[in-house]
Amino acid sequence: MLDDLRIRRYRDTDARVTRSIFERAVRVTAAAHYAAEQLAAWVPDDPLGTVLDDWAARRAAVTTWVAELDDSVVGFTDLDVETGYLDMLFVDPDAGRRGVGSALISQVLDEARAVGLREVTVQASRTAQPVFERHGFVVVREQRVERRGVLIENAVMRMPLDASAG
């Protein structure tokens, strides 16, 4: 774990950096588990300006946190506190394998317990599945989702929570 890692709530000004982290994490980190065609379907080469407003709206629609290291955003995650669904967990490739993802998952689980959720669910990429498993998530089923006509494998996972432990 990184002593100088700080988790904070997402701000509107974080849209560009979190979108960049998402794109780099998919194109660089996930490349170990997915074919080039799958990566291109997951994150197409759209001009950033065309997707940034939608991206910011999606981040604002759920509870989103960012991880900062040396005053730079290095990762982010989210949680829909109504449904318990964690949609995004991405870490900049330059900060990978240093505990950032684990710290973000811990933040999500703490929040989920605090609001009384019974479980947290996620559709984890092959890349993210091991970190979720280390935190107690279990695979419910393997699946293929279609993005721009290309099938991408992931796993539906869940983490049962003791709501009274909040």
Coordinates of C-alpha atoms in Angstrom, one line a residue:
M1 CA 0.0 0.0 0.0
L2 CA 1.2 3.5 -0.8
D3 CA 1.5 5.7 2.2
D4 CA 1.0 8.9 0.2
L5 CA -2.0 7.7 -1.7
R6 CA -5.1 9.8 -1.2
I7 CA -8.7 8.8 -2.1
R8 CA -11.1 11.7 -2.6
R9 CA -14.4 12.4 -4.3
Y10 CA -14.5 13.1 -8.0
R11 CA -14.7 16.7 -9.1
D12 CA -16.0 18.1 -12.4
T13 CA -12.5 19.1 -13.3
D14 CA -11.4 15.4 -13.1
A15 CA -13.3 14.5 -16.3
R16 CA -10.4 14.8 -18.7
V17 CA -7.8 13.0 -16.5
T18 CA -10.1 10.1 -15.6
R19 CA -11.1 9.6 -19.3
S20 CA -7.4 9.6 -20.2
I21 CA -6.7 7.0 -17.4
F22 CA -9.6 4.9 -18.7
E23 CA -8.2 5.0 -22.3
R24 CA -4.7 4.2 -21.2
A25 CA -5.7 1.4 -18.9
V26 CA -7.7 -0.3 -21.6
R27 CA -5.1 0.2 -24.4
V28 CA -2.0 -0.6 -22.3
T29 CA -2.9 -2.7 -19.3
A30 CA -5.8 -4.7 -20.7
A31 CA -3.7 -5.5 -23.9
A32 CA -2.3 -8.4 -22.0
H33 CA -5.7 -10.1 -21.9
Y34 CA -7.5 -8.8 -25.0
A35 CA -6.9 -8.7 -28.8
A36 CA -6.3 -5.5 -30.6
E37 CA -9.8 -5.7 -32.2
Q38 CA -11.4 -6.0 -28.8
L39 CA -9.4 -3.0 -27.4
A40 CA -10.4 -0.9 -30.4
A41 CA -14.1 -1.7 -29.9
W42 CA -13.8 -1.0 -26.1
V43 CA -12.1 2.4 -26.6
P44 CA -12.4 3.6 -30.2
D45 CA -10.2 6.5 -31.4
D46 CA -12.9 9.1 -31.0
P47 CA -11.8 12.7 -30.6
L48 CA -11.8 13.4 -26.8
G49 CA -14.0 16.4 -27.1
T50 CA -16.9 14.3 -28.5
V51 CA -17.0 12.0 -25.5
L52 CA -16.0 14.2 -22.6
D53 CA -19.4 15.7 -21.9
D54 CA -21.0 12.3 -21.8
W55 CA -18.1 11.0 -19.7
A56 CA -18.5 13.8 -17.2
A57 CA -22.2 13.2 -16.9
R58 CA -21.7 9.4 -16.3
R59 CA -19.1 10.2 -13.5
A60 CA -21.5 12.7 -11.9
A61 CA -24.5 10.2 -12.1
V62 CA -22.8 7.8 -9.6
T63 CA -20.6 8.2 -6.6
T64 CA -17.1 8.4 -8.1
W65 CA -13.7 8.6 -6.3
V66 CA -10.3 9.3 -7.6
A67 CA -6.9 8.2 -6.3
E68 CA -4.2 10.8 -6.1
L69 CA -0.5 10.2 -5.7
D70 CA 1.8 13.2 -5.5
D71 CA -1.1 15.5 -6.4
S72 CA -1.7 13.6 -9.6
V73 CA -4.8 11.5 -10.3
V74 CA -3.7 7.9 -10.9
G75 CA -7.0 6.0 -10.8
F76 CA -10.7 6.1 -10.2
T77 CA -13.7 4.0 -9.4
D78 CA -17.4 4.4 -8.8
L79 CA -20.4 2.9 -7.1
D80 CA -24.1 3.3 -7.8
V81 CA -25.3 3.5 -4.2
E82 CA -28.9 2.6 -5.2
T83 CA -28.0 -0.7 -6.9
G84 CA -24.6 -1.6 -5.5
Y85 CA -23.1 -1.8 -9.0
L86 CA -19.5 -0.8 -9.5
D87 CA -19.1 0.1 -13.1
M88 CA -15.5 1.4 -13.4
L89 CA -12.2 0.7 -11.8
F90 CA -9.2 1.9 -13.7
V91 CA -5.6 2.7 -12.8
D92 CA -3.1 4.5 -14.9
P93 CA -0.6 1.9 -16.2
D94 CA 2.3 3.9 -14.8
A95 CA 0.8 3.4 -11.3
G96 CA -0.3 -0.2 -11.7
R97 CA 0.5 -3.0 -9.3
R98 CA 1.2 -0.6 -6.4
G99 CA -2.1 -1.0 -4.5
V100 CA -4.1 1.8 -6.1
G101 CA -6.8 -0.5 -7.4
S102 CA -7.0 -2.2 -4.0
A103 CA -7.3 1.1 -2.2
L104 CA -10.2 2.1 -4.5
I105 CA -12.0 -1.2 -4.0
S106 CA -11.7 -0.8 -0.3
Q107 CA -13.2 2.7 -0.6
V108 CA -16.2 1.3 -2.6
L109 CA -16.7 -1.5 0.0
D110 CA -16.6 0.9 2.9
E111 CA -19.2 3.2 1.2
A112 CA -21.4 0.2 0.3
R113 CA -21.4 -1.0 3.9
A114 CA -22.0 2.6 5.2
V115 CA -25.1 2.9 3.1
G116 CA -26.4 -0.5 4.0
L117 CA -26.0 -2.4 0.7
R118 CA -26.2 -6.2 0.8
E119 CA -23.8 -6.7 -2.0
V120 CA -21.6 -5.0 -4.6
T121 CA -21.6 -6.3 -8.2
V122 CA -19.2 -5.7 -11.1
Q123 CA -18.6 -6.9 -14.6
A124 CA -14.8 -7.4 -14.3
S125 CA -12.5 -7.5 -17.2
R126 CA -10.0 -10.4 -17.4
T127 CA -7.4 -7.8 -16.3
A128 CA -9.3 -6.7 -13.2
Q129 CA -10.8 -10.0 -12.1
P130 CA -7.8 -11.0 -9.9
V131 CA -7.8 -7.8 -7.9
F132 CA -11.5 -8.2 -7.3
E133 CA -11.0 -11.8 -6.2
R134 CA -8.4 -10.8 -3.7
H135 CA -11.0 -8.6 -2.1
G136 CA -13.5 -11.4 -1.8
F137 CA -15.5 -11.0 -5.0
V138 CA -16.7 -14.3 -6.5
V139 CA -17.5 -15.1 -10.1
V140 CA -21.2 -15.5 -10.7
R141 CA -20.8 -16.2 -14.4
E142 CA -18.6 -15.6 -17.4
Q143 CA -20.0 -13.7 -20.3
R144 CA -19.3 -12.0 -23.6
V145 CA -20.6 -8.4 -24.1
E146 CA -20.8 -6.8 -27.5
R147 CA -19.1 -3.5 -28.2
R148 CA -19.3 -2.1 -31.7
G149 CA -19.9 -5.6 -33.1
V150 CA -17.0 -7.2 -31.3
L151 CA -17.4 -9.7 -28.4
I152 CA -15.4 -8.9 -25.2
E153 CA -15.2 -11.4 -22.4
N154 CA -15.6 -10.5 -18.8
A155 CA -17.0 -11.9 -15.5
V156 CA -20.0 -10.9 -13.5
M157 CA -18.8 -10.9 -9.9
R158 CA -20.4 -10.2 -6.6
M159 CA -19.2 -9.4 -3.1
P160 CA -21.8 -10.2 -0.4
L161 CA -21.7 -7.7 2.5
D162 CA -22.7 -7.8 6.1
A163 CA -24.8 -4.6 6.0
S164 CA -24.7 -4.5 9.9
A165 CA -20.9 -4.1 9.8
G166 CA -21.2 -0.5 8.6

